[in-house]
């Protein structure tokens, strides 16, 4: 068995960066990064060759025949494209089919949720998944639950603010009692490296996780390990549903409002995770997912308690550093919806 | 283990009739028929109690709470609703969830095809499937390939015309070389009785079949067993695709044209089965289907050769007897599309 050749789109992003690390750490893959022309001269792209990662500059909207020539020879194509670029994967998948790619991993990488009106972003991904299935292109769809890095509450002392993307972040959603699958960002890539090297996951859904915790349990762990008391705020299930209706009404009146569009995502995530309770093992299995922990019992992902220890020790990393899309999302949120 | 209580919608239709026969023949089920008020006084409904089948008259569009009371106590609900009534199953599924139904079998019962623009009817079924999944309602989706009864060509002597729904029927689609999964109508119910009594099929797709034959192979079997020579006519892949485009254009100009709407279905079936080649085992498995023949190796469905023997002996039954919807479909076809 030689190295498997992997082409990774989004290698400089949060999820894609973890995947790149995981693939390189595993040592079984020869990884190239697919870079769009607009990012060709960014410092993070410039740093890739030092790690032995060749960059392939390509417009993923190029004619299928051209793109297929570039994809030719890769066994695996993994896309960790940004949330706004989902439909750009349609052309990429068509080219991957033409190039004879053996496994196409489109950008799932969110929490478990059904298609059909629960989360607009999930429905956009479903368009891509359906396109892949129509192509008879071998695939694996990988979801990761919720990141540790966006799950922890802030503390009154401010000592975890350095790693928090929302300050303050002390809101319990719909009571906070529903458990959710959680994954540490660096473990995403370690899971992905195992999943894409496994015949059992071909043409399957897989979910990764390390802990299954409710918001209340997460808050308690932070309180216990820090010795601080968190002043909880609350948003009810009713208010989450009302927010979604308001945002949708606003979007109907002004469909080009990107901040509004972005603010829909956290509201719908909240509805799916905290009201419907989609992001749980029983529901995932009902939807047909395989459990990555059952597939790889030898692999011990980082626990939320271990993560919290690092967080309190000042060793956690804030996600979405210098991410312009995320800054827009935050300003959308600060327009006053849900959080 | 007592009898499982089954409520069957569509018991007097072609597929539902086979399912009723299969469930009764199997002897493990206590079957009631869910009858819509408009059909309450039809002769075929009147004949049900003589077979020990209780009829439950209900408007499936009734408020969910009312409908849930009627569904209460049934372990299994099977819907073999007509092609035009698919979305009426949304309300029925919601009520089934409320009533605690253990397995909901919506109306799939067509040939293997992916959702997402290949067959409009399949996409309508997908809306129902997604609704079921959002409800976390236990389900089994069962597809049956193509019926023997609509697959055989007519012969010059006219001796099989008595059982044919199209006369003449001698057209090879897109060369006629692509194999298709075929099932005898009476075997559908025998498969269904096994499938709904099997834990392995819970929350899964299953396909039934007895033979995997191309149109050319089917024509050859008829020629060989009858001693007659069939004068083949041809419709090319290009013409099939053109027909679909023309029908869609006509429907856009006149969306209420039911004949046009109905004529889209055979054209899209032809595209899926004869051009794309969707209705085959490898593609079904790729889509996540279980194979009913692998699940029940003891059950020997009727082969196409056995069926042809009966057909030539004058013992076959013409499907869709007195079916008004089908008469409309036929007149749509005779408007000149595809066939």
XYZ file of C-alpha atoms in Angstrom:
678
model
C 0.000 0.000 0.000
C 1.442 3.365 -1.037
C 0.320 6.710 0.285
C -3.204 7.724 -0.661
C -3.278 10.970 -2.588
C -5.637 13.502 -1.004
C -6.723 16.879 -2.335
C -8.038 19.121 0.430
C -10.105 22.262 -0.176
C -10.186 24.750 2.729
C -6.863 23.731 4.267
C -6.354 27.163 5.810
C -9.795 27.288 7.453
C -10.799 26.110 10.917
C -12.177 22.665 9.988
C -9.888 22.196 6.992
C -6.857 23.154 9.091
C -7.704 20.435 11.595
C -8.171 17.966 8.744
C -4.804 18.914 7.264
C -3.108 18.400 10.650
C -4.892 15.069 11.134
C -3.948 13.763 7.701
C -0.295 14.775 8.076
C -0.073 13.413 11.634
C -1.475 10.074 10.470
C 1.298 9.662 7.919
C -0.697 7.576 5.429
C -1.544 10.367 3.014
C 0.126 12.512 0.417
C -1.851 15.750 0.820
C -2.172 18.605 -1.658
C -4.194 21.739 -0.908
C -6.701 23.027 -3.465
C -6.469 26.821 -3.263
C -8.800 29.252 -4.970
C -7.045 32.033 -6.947
C -8.348 34.719 -4.540
C -6.404 33.076 -1.672
C -3.277 32.201 -3.628
C -1.152 34.931 -2.045
C -2.380 34.734 1.571
C 0.292 34.140 4.277
C -1.427 30.939 5.476
C -1.251 29.508 1.958
C 2.393 30.546 1.685
C 3.122 28.497 4.831
C 1.784 25.227 3.374
C 4.811 24.132 1.297
C 7.024 24.241 4.434
C 4.877 21.402 5.755
C 5.312 19.370 2.593
C 1.887 20.347 1.251
C 1.807 21.217 -2.420
C -0.728 23.875 -3.408
C -2.920 23.437 -6.466
C -4.354 26.795 -7.500
C -7.684 26.338 -9.237
C -10.997 28.070 -9.784
C -13.513 25.441 -8.631
C -16.065 27.069 -10.933
C -13.886 26.277 -13.974
C -15.272 24.123 -16.806
C -15.679 20.526 -15.599
C -13.200 19.090 -18.105
C -10.447 21.473 -16.990
C -11.125 20.827 -13.318
C -11.221 17.063 -13.886
C -7.677 17.164 -15.290
C -6.494 18.780 -12.035
C -8.365 16.232 -9.891
C -7.051 13.297 -11.881
C -4.891 10.981 -9.769
C -6.333 11.906 -6.376
C -7.970 8.967 -4.586
C -9.678 11.246 -2.065
C -11.051 14.772 -2.350
C -12.087 16.502 0.889
C -13.930 19.807 0.903
C -14.043 21.984 4.002
C -15.374 24.969 2.105
C -16.821 27.957 3.974
C -20.504 28.157 4.889
C -21.308 30.552 2.044
C -19.617 28.464 -0.638
C -21.550 25.197 -0.356
C -23.080 25.187 -3.829
C -19.665 25.740 -5.429
C -19.117 22.077 -4.546
C -21.614 20.957 -7.238
C -19.159 21.648 -10.034
C -16.300 20.183 -7.999
C -18.232 16.930 -7.455
C -19.049 16.644 -11.166
C -15.359 17.062 -11.960
C -14.406 14.535 -9.257
C -16.727 11.960 -10.860
C -15.161 12.622 -14.233
C -11.650 12.277 -12.740
C -12.500 8.918 -11.153
C -12.038 10.088 -7.556
C -12.527 7.099 -5.207
C -13.985 9.010 -2.269
C -15.477 12.494 -2.188
C -15.962 14.078 1.236
C -18.072 17.204 0.817
C -18.409 19.841 3.487
C -20.805 18.404 6.078
C -18.860 19.023 9.359
C -21.799 20.464 11.319
C -24.039 19.095 14.077
C -26.527 16.316 13.317
C -29.688 17.718 11.743
C -32.237 16.427 9.234
C -32.706 18.127 5.871
C -36.040 19.750 5.097
C -36.473 23.151 6.707
C -34.728 22.878 10.078
C -31.402 24.550 9.178
C -31.058 26.384 5.850
C -27.325 25.601 5.713
C -28.110 21.883 6.158
C -30.571 22.093 3.262
C -27.921 23.663 1.076
C -25.594 20.800 1.965
C -28.420 18.398 1.056
C -28.479 19.856 -2.468
C -24.785 18.953 -2.709
C -25.337 15.477 -1.192
C -28.180 14.761 -3.646
C -26.005 15.907 -6.538
C -23.233 13.544 -5.407
C -25.696 10.631 -5.194
C -27.085 11.394 -8.621
C -23.509 11.217 -9.937
C -22.973 7.759 -8.330
C -19.792 9.315 -6.894
C -18.361 7.395 -3.880
C -18.691 9.590 -0.808
C -18.468 9.915 2.947
C -20.479 12.575 4.800
C -18.885 13.479 8.155
C -20.618 15.509 10.845
C -18.854 16.593 14.016
C -21.491 17.821 16.475
C -20.652 21.095 18.241
C -17.104 22.298 18.807
C -15.794 22.434 22.387
C -14.409 25.810 21.344
C -17.897 27.335 20.906
C -19.608 25.419 23.734
C -18.089 26.776 26.931
C -19.560 29.706 28.883
C -17.527 32.752 29.887
C -16.626 33.222 33.581
C -17.146 36.338 35.768
C -13.358 36.712 36.246
C -12.888 37.030 32.498
C -10.163 34.367 32.553
C -11.557 32.400 29.577
C -12.466 35.466 27.493
C -9.186 35.127 25.583
C -10.524 31.970 23.913
C -14.210 32.844 23.590
C -15.735 34.054 20.352
C -18.682 35.547 22.282
C -18.224 37.751 25.363
C -20.179 37.321 27.523
C -21.540 33.864 26.720
C -23.739 32.730 29.583
C -27.050 31.951 27.861
C -28.862 28.658 28.365
C -30.980 27.732 25.363
C -34.440 26.232 25.919
C -33.568 25.244 29.482
C -30.172 23.792 28.601
C -31.065 20.204 29.489
C -30.795 18.542 26.086
C -27.502 16.653 25.559
C -25.364 17.462 22.539
C -22.522 15.663 20.796
C -19.307 17.681 21.218
C -15.914 17.426 19.469
C -12.614 19.215 20.074
C -11.543 20.984 16.856
C -8.059 19.331 16.706
C -9.722 15.901 16.965
C -11.848 16.490 13.846
C -8.838 15.868 11.615
C -7.741 12.811 13.608
C -11.189 11.315 13.137
C -11.278 12.276 9.446
C -7.888 10.625 8.810
C -9.293 7.350 10.191
C -12.667 7.670 8.445
C -11.344 8.286 4.922
C -8.978 5.310 5.227
C -11.810 2.907 6.113
C -13.872 0.840 3.649
C -16.733 0.615 6.177
C -17.435 4.332 5.845
C -17.693 4.379 2.050
C -21.068 5.794 0.948
C -22.051 6.349 4.562
C -22.744 9.125 7.060
C -20.412 9.213 10.073
C -20.461 11.416 13.178
C -17.524 12.218 15.451
C -17.732 13.155 19.142
C -15.897 12.963 22.408
C -18.569 13.975 24.926
C -22.347 14.042 25.102
C -23.204 16.912 27.438
C -26.108 19.273 28.027
C -25.473 23.004 28.385
C -26.236 22.685 32.100
C -23.592 19.961 32.438
C -21.072 22.085 30.534
C -21.769 25.077 32.790
C -21.404 22.893 35.902
C -18.049 21.524 34.728
C -16.769 25.075 34.191
C -18.030 26.138 37.619
C -16.593 23.106 39.358
C -13.177 23.327 37.727
C -12.841 27.135 38.012
C -14.453 27.581 41.414
C -16.489 30.456 39.932
C -20.253 30.877 39.774
C -21.815 31.640 36.388
C -24.787 34.017 36.307
C -26.994 32.293 33.791
C -29.199 34.097 31.314
C -31.990 32.332 29.455
C -33.556 32.175 26.029
C -36.714 30.096 25.798
C -37.665 27.642 23.055
C -40.495 30.024 22.140
C -38.096 32.913 21.711
C -35.747 30.814 19.589
C -38.633 29.932 17.287
C -39.822 33.550 17.249
C -36.322 34.754 16.327
C -36.214 32.394 13.378
C -39.591 33.661 12.167
C -38.497 37.284 12.529
C -35.226 36.739 10.687
C -37.038 34.888 7.892
C -39.592 37.687 7.582
C -36.782 40.258 7.466
C -34.994 38.190 4.809
C -38.112 37.965 2.695
C -38.319 41.751 2.726
C -34.576 42.120 2.040
C -33.105 38.881 0.622
C -29.686 40.448 -0.034
C -29.103 41.301 3.645
C -26.056 39.150 4.400
C -25.976 39.960 8.125
C -29.565 38.774 8.473
C -28.813 35.677 6.440
C -25.867 34.877 8.665
C -27.876 35.485 11.830
C -30.336 32.786 10.732
C -27.669 30.106 11.183
C -27.071 30.370 14.956
C -30.816 30.698 15.564
C -31.513 27.555 13.544
C -28.596 25.719 15.155
C -30.063 26.613 18.515
C -33.489 25.329 17.428
C -32.034 22.062 16.112
C -29.689 21.427 19.039
C -31.562 22.822 22.024
C -35.253 22.562 21.046
C -35.502 19.594 18.691
C -32.524 17.792 20.212
C -31.207 16.564 16.843
C -27.522 16.425 17.763
C -27.651 13.170 19.732
C -26.522 9.567 19.080
C -29.963 7.923 18.942
C -31.245 10.386 16.371
C -28.017 10.228 14.359
C -28.275 6.448 14.185
C -31.935 6.700 13.210
C -30.808 8.956 10.321
C -28.343 6.263 9.230
C -25.084 7.593 10.691
C -22.217 5.408 11.865
C -20.582 6.387 15.185
C -16.859 7.126 14.774
C -16.206 6.142 18.420
C -17.628 2.681 17.732
C -15.582 2.409 14.536
C -12.295 3.445 16.247
C -12.472 2.324 19.883
C -8.677 2.614 20.149
C -8.737 6.357 19.505
C -9.320 8.456 22.630
C -10.462 11.959 21.698
C -9.885 14.805 24.117
C -12.621 14.980 26.773
C -14.425 18.188 27.591
C -12.858 18.119 31.082
C -9.365 17.909 29.589
C -10.249 20.775 27.275
C -11.562 22.818 30.209
C -8.324 22.207 32.113
C -6.355 23.638 29.169
C -8.835 26.481 28.800
C -8.390 27.493 32.448
C -4.619 27.174 32.084
C -4.647 29.710 29.244
C -3.710 27.093 26.654
C -6.869 27.026 24.511
C -7.002 28.603 21.076
C -9.704 30.990 19.956
C -11.299 29.732 16.735
C -11.971 31.801 13.628
C -8.913 34.019 13.996
C -8.950 36.657 11.225
C -12.045 35.102 9.648
C -13.946 37.850 7.847
C -17.065 35.739 7.329
C -17.245 35.034 11.033
C -16.906 38.743 11.843
C -19.962 39.361 9.647
C -21.800 36.565 11.416
C -20.988 38.110 14.788
C -22.227 41.514 13.733
C -25.405 39.807 12.472
C -25.849 38.233 15.890
C -25.220 41.508 17.631
C -28.156 42.906 15.644
C -30.040 41.408 18.563
C -31.215 37.953 17.546
C -31.257 34.962 19.922
C -28.032 35.587 21.833
C -45.909 -12.911 20.220
C -49.434 -11.881 19.315
C -50.598 -10.656 15.921
C -49.192 -7.292 14.885
C -51.891 -4.763 14.188
C -51.523 -3.174 10.755
C -53.438 -0.275 9.252
C -53.222 -0.258 5.458
C -54.101 2.742 3.282
C -54.799 1.953 -0.383
C -55.928 -1.644 0.154
C -58.108 -1.612 -2.960
C -55.360 -0.306 -5.261
C -52.835 -2.276 -7.293
C -49.889 -2.133 -4.880
C -52.032 -1.955 -1.731
C -54.094 -4.937 -2.924
C -50.946 -7.029 -3.251
C -49.833 -5.882 0.200
C -53.205 -6.830 1.678
C -52.980 -10.285 0.100
C -49.408 -10.719 1.314
C -50.190 -9.694 4.885
C -53.246 -11.976 5.085
C -51.423 -14.917 3.468
C -48.584 -14.565 5.967
C -50.953 -14.958 8.909
C -48.955 -12.879 11.382
C -50.970 -9.679 11.093
C -54.317 -8.309 12.103
C -55.056 -5.981 9.180
C -57.484 -3.076 9.054
C -57.982 -0.964 5.933
C -57.916 2.829 6.192
C -60.517 4.049 3.718
C -61.071 7.645 2.691
C -64.722 8.822 2.861
C -64.877 9.239 -0.942
C -64.236 5.485 -1.368
C -66.399 4.267 1.518
C -69.156 2.909 -0.698
C -67.119 1.377 -3.515
C -67.707 -2.337 -4.282
C -64.061 -3.217 -3.623
C -64.294 -1.690 -0.162
C -67.536 -3.547 0.472
C -65.704 -6.812 -0.260
C -63.058 -6.286 2.438
C -65.021 -7.441 5.529
C -65.627 -10.838 3.902
C -61.887 -11.354 4.096
C -61.768 -10.453 7.777
C -60.534 -6.932 7.088
C -62.168 -4.215 9.145
C -62.513 -0.856 7.411
C -61.664 2.357 9.214
C -63.235 5.295 7.405
C -61.189 8.440 7.925
C -60.264 11.679 6.235
C -56.456 11.589 6.292
C -56.508 15.391 6.150
C -58.380 15.540 9.484
C -56.830 17.400 12.442
C -53.807 15.485 13.710
C -55.286 14.855 17.165
C -58.417 13.251 15.694
C -56.426 11.134 13.278
C -53.983 10.080 16.028
C -56.894 8.635 18.017
C -57.793 6.431 15.045
C -54.176 5.325 14.554
C -53.699 4.560 18.213
C -52.986 0.860 18.831
C -51.591 0.047 15.382
C -47.980 -1.141 15.462
C -47.589 -0.694 11.712
C -49.099 1.800 9.274
C -48.573 1.125 5.559
C -49.534 3.646 2.906
C -49.986 2.617 -0.721
C -51.650 5.882 -1.646
C -52.091 6.840 -5.307
C -49.435 8.809 -7.201
C -51.377 12.082 -6.931
C -51.928 11.827 -3.177
C -48.348 11.638 -1.900
C -48.346 14.856 0.127
C -51.504 13.810 1.965
C -49.180 11.447 3.810
C -47.544 14.354 5.662
C -50.513 14.753 7.977
C -50.865 10.982 8.319
C -47.216 10.636 9.394
C -47.566 13.418 11.973
C -50.610 11.624 13.408
C -48.754 8.280 13.356
C -45.925 9.824 15.401
C -48.469 11.169 17.882
C -50.147 7.755 18.102
C -46.851 5.993 18.822
C -46.860 3.880 15.652
C -43.830 1.545 15.709
C -43.236 1.433 11.955
C -44.527 3.738 9.257
C -44.217 2.528 5.672
C -45.001 5.430 3.350
C -45.732 5.003 -0.316
C -42.371 4.411 -1.976
C -43.100 1.300 -4.134
C -41.478 2.592 -7.329
C -38.209 1.815 -9.114
C -34.885 2.867 -7.575
C -34.158 6.524 -8.284
C -32.326 9.306 -6.448
C -34.156 12.404 -5.267
C -33.227 15.770 -6.734
C -34.717 16.373 -10.162
C -34.694 12.973 -11.881
C -38.345 11.973 -11.272
C -40.819 14.566 -9.947
C -42.846 11.827 -8.226
C -39.711 10.620 -6.441
C -39.045 14.168 -5.260
C -42.571 14.392 -3.872
C -41.950 11.153 -2.001
C -38.703 12.682 -0.693
C -40.712 15.509 0.882
C -42.678 12.824 2.739
C -39.515 10.870 3.687
C -37.851 14.030 5.030
C -40.971 14.855 7.034
C -40.924 11.359 8.562
C -37.255 11.721 9.489
C -37.843 15.125 11.036
C -40.544 13.490 13.175
C -38.118 10.748 14.367
C -40.874 8.332 13.329
C -39.666 4.728 12.806
C -39.976 3.874 9.125
C -39.214 1.490 6.306
C -39.074 2.722 2.700
C -39.736 -0.099 0.219
C -39.117 0.154 -3.518
C -40.076 -2.593 -5.934
C -38.366 -1.921 -9.257
C -40.567 -2.292 -12.333
C -43.620 -4.544 -12.439
C -43.505 -7.615 -14.695
C -47.014 -6.541 -15.653
C -45.802 -3.344 -17.361
C -42.505 -4.723 -18.684
C -43.484 -7.237 -21.365
C -43.839 -6.330 -25.053
C -46.956 -7.132 -27.079
C -46.744 -9.877 -29.729
C -47.799 -9.707 -33.431
C -50.462 -12.397 -32.865
C -52.150 -10.212 -30.224
C -52.198 -13.123 -27.772
C -50.842 -11.064 -24.828
C -52.919 -7.950 -25.564
C -55.509 -9.066 -22.983
C -52.996 -8.341 -20.192
C -51.184 -5.334 -21.635
C -51.935 -1.790 -20.566
C -50.340 -0.442 -23.768
C -51.185 -1.840 -27.223
C -48.921 -2.055 -29.076
C -45.932 -2.009 -26.732
C -42.805 -2.784 -28.727
C -40.550 0.190 -28.004
C -36.962 -0.210 -26.834
C -35.815 2.746 -24.746
C -32.303 4.118 -25.247
C -31.131 0.897 -26.894
C -32.757 -1.385 -24.312
C -29.490 -2.767 -22.966
C -29.589 -1.451 -19.386
C -30.720 -4.060 -16.825
C -33.648 -3.271 -14.533
C -34.901 -4.794 -11.286
C -38.295 -6.407 -11.898
C -40.961 -7.661 -9.466
C -44.220 -9.554 -10.018
C -47.104 -7.544 -8.522
C -48.408 -10.417 -6.326
C -44.922 -10.841 -4.840
C -44.809 -7.214 -3.623
C -47.102 -8.051 -0.717
C -45.203 -11.256 0.109
C -42.000 -9.250 0.346
C -43.702 -6.484 2.348
C -45.090 -8.995 4.886
C -41.546 -10.211 5.532
C -39.982 -6.745 5.551
C -42.356 -5.160 8.078
C -41.876 -8.108 10.457
C -38.085 -7.726 10.482
C -36.055 -5.596 12.913
C -33.199 -5.378 10.387
C -35.307 -3.239 8.068
C -36.308 -0.633 10.670
C -35.296 2.867 9.542
C -33.903 1.449 6.316
C -34.546 1.434 2.575
C -35.278 -1.988 1.062
C -35.774 -3.048 -2.555
C -37.603 -6.108 -3.801
C -36.975 -7.925 -7.081
C -37.104 -11.283 -8.741
C -35.207 -10.693 -11.995
C -32.631 -8.260 -13.291
C -33.246 -8.018 -17.042
C -32.669 -5.531 -19.830
C -35.491 -4.715 -22.247
C -33.631 -6.668 -24.925
C -33.509 -9.714 -22.662
C -37.225 -9.367 -21.873
C -38.063 -9.127 -25.580
C -35.898 -12.201 -26.309
C -37.636 -14.252 -23.609
C -41.030 -13.363 -25.072
C -39.838 -14.256 -28.586
C -38.257 -17.512 -27.487
C -41.233 -18.682 -25.423
C -43.908 -17.581 -27.929
C -42.071 -18.489 -31.129
C -43.046 -15.072 -32.488
C -40.809 -12.296 -33.797
C -41.302 -8.812 -32.314
C -40.915 -5.834 -34.647
C -39.006 -3.446 -32.423
C -39.468 0.309 -32.473
C -36.966 2.640 -30.866
C -36.831 5.788 -28.800
C -33.376 7.243 -28.277
C -31.920 8.648 -25.054
C -31.875 12.046 -26.748
C -35.562 11.849 -27.551
C -36.403 10.784 -24.001
C -34.554 13.819 -22.658
C -36.174 16.058 -25.272
C -39.630 14.770 -24.314
C -39.028 15.652 -20.682
C -37.932 19.160 -21.628
C -40.998 19.618 -23.861
C -43.413 18.384 -21.199
C -41.805 20.629 -18.584
C -42.027 23.623 -20.892
C -45.690 22.843 -21.578
C -46.342 22.497 -17.845
C -44.705 25.815 -17.123
C -47.075 27.443 -19.590
C -50.081 25.519 -18.212
C -49.353 24.146 -14.712
C -52.906 22.891 -14.207
C -52.758 20.531 -17.201
C -53.162 17.166 -15.464
C -52.616 15.084 -18.621
C -49.301 16.801 -19.205
C -48.368 16.362 -15.554
C -49.160 12.650 -15.770
C -47.251 12.254 -19.022
C -44.113 13.526 -17.277
C -43.988 10.411 -15.097
C -43.440 7.729 -17.784
C -40.925 9.986 -19.562
C -38.962 10.485 -16.349
C -39.236 6.785 -15.458
C -37.794 6.007 -18.856
C -34.951 8.481 -18.311
C -34.143 7.051 -14.867
C -34.420 3.386 -15.843
C -33.164 3.306 -19.437
C -30.799 6.294 -19.677
C -29.355 6.781 -16.189
C -29.715 3.113 -15.236
C -30.799 3.872 -11.670
C -32.935 0.773 -11.120
C -30.083 -1.677 -10.513
C -28.630 -3.423 -7.438
C -25.223 -1.694 -7.339
C -26.808 1.761 -7.442
C -29.493 0.806 -4.919
C -26.839 -0.394 -2.498
C -24.811 2.767 -3.074
C -27.963 4.717 -2.089
C -28.170 2.690 1.128
C -30.840 0.106 0.230
C -30.978 -3.414 1.645
C -31.722 -6.197 -0.855
C -34.862 -8.145 0.099
C -33.550 -11.259 -1.698
C -30.484 -11.246 0.545
C -32.651 -10.702 3.622
C -35.046 -13.579 2.746
C -33.076 -16.190 0.794
C -35.779 -18.789 1.581
C -38.432 -16.854 -0.347
C -38.494 -17.615 -4.066
C -40.335 -14.875 -5.952
C -41.894 -15.660 -9.308
C -39.356 -15.441 -12.136
C -40.020 -13.495 -15.309
C -39.980 -16.753 -17.274
C -42.660 -18.249 -15.019
C -44.686 -15.074 -15.453
C -44.264 -15.228 -19.238
C -45.489 -18.858 -19.218
C -48.669 -17.743 -17.426
C -48.985 -14.717 -19.712
C -48.840 -16.902 -22.827
C -51.308 -19.340 -21.227
C -53.831 -16.529 -20.787
C -53.534 -16.560 -17.008
C -52.003 -13.107 -16.379
C -53.993 -10.223 -14.971
C -54.108 -6.783 -16.493
C -53.155 -4.173 -13.889
C -55.032 -0.956 -13.173
C -58.469 -2.346 -13.915
C -61.046 0.469 -13.605
C -58.396 2.891 -12.437
C -59.475 6.389 -13.478
C -56.117 7.977 -12.709
C -54.410 5.482 -14.967
C -56.854 6.191 -17.800
C -55.853 9.844 -17.541
C -52.191 8.854 -17.588
C -52.739 6.793 -20.713
C -54.472 9.638 -22.491
C -51.565 11.880 -21.478
C -49.166 9.396 -23.025
C -51.244 9.158 -26.151
C -50.823 12.915 -26.513
C -47.647 11.793 -28.225
C -44.881 11.865 -25.644
C -42.112 9.257 -25.487
C -44.201 6.162 -26.318
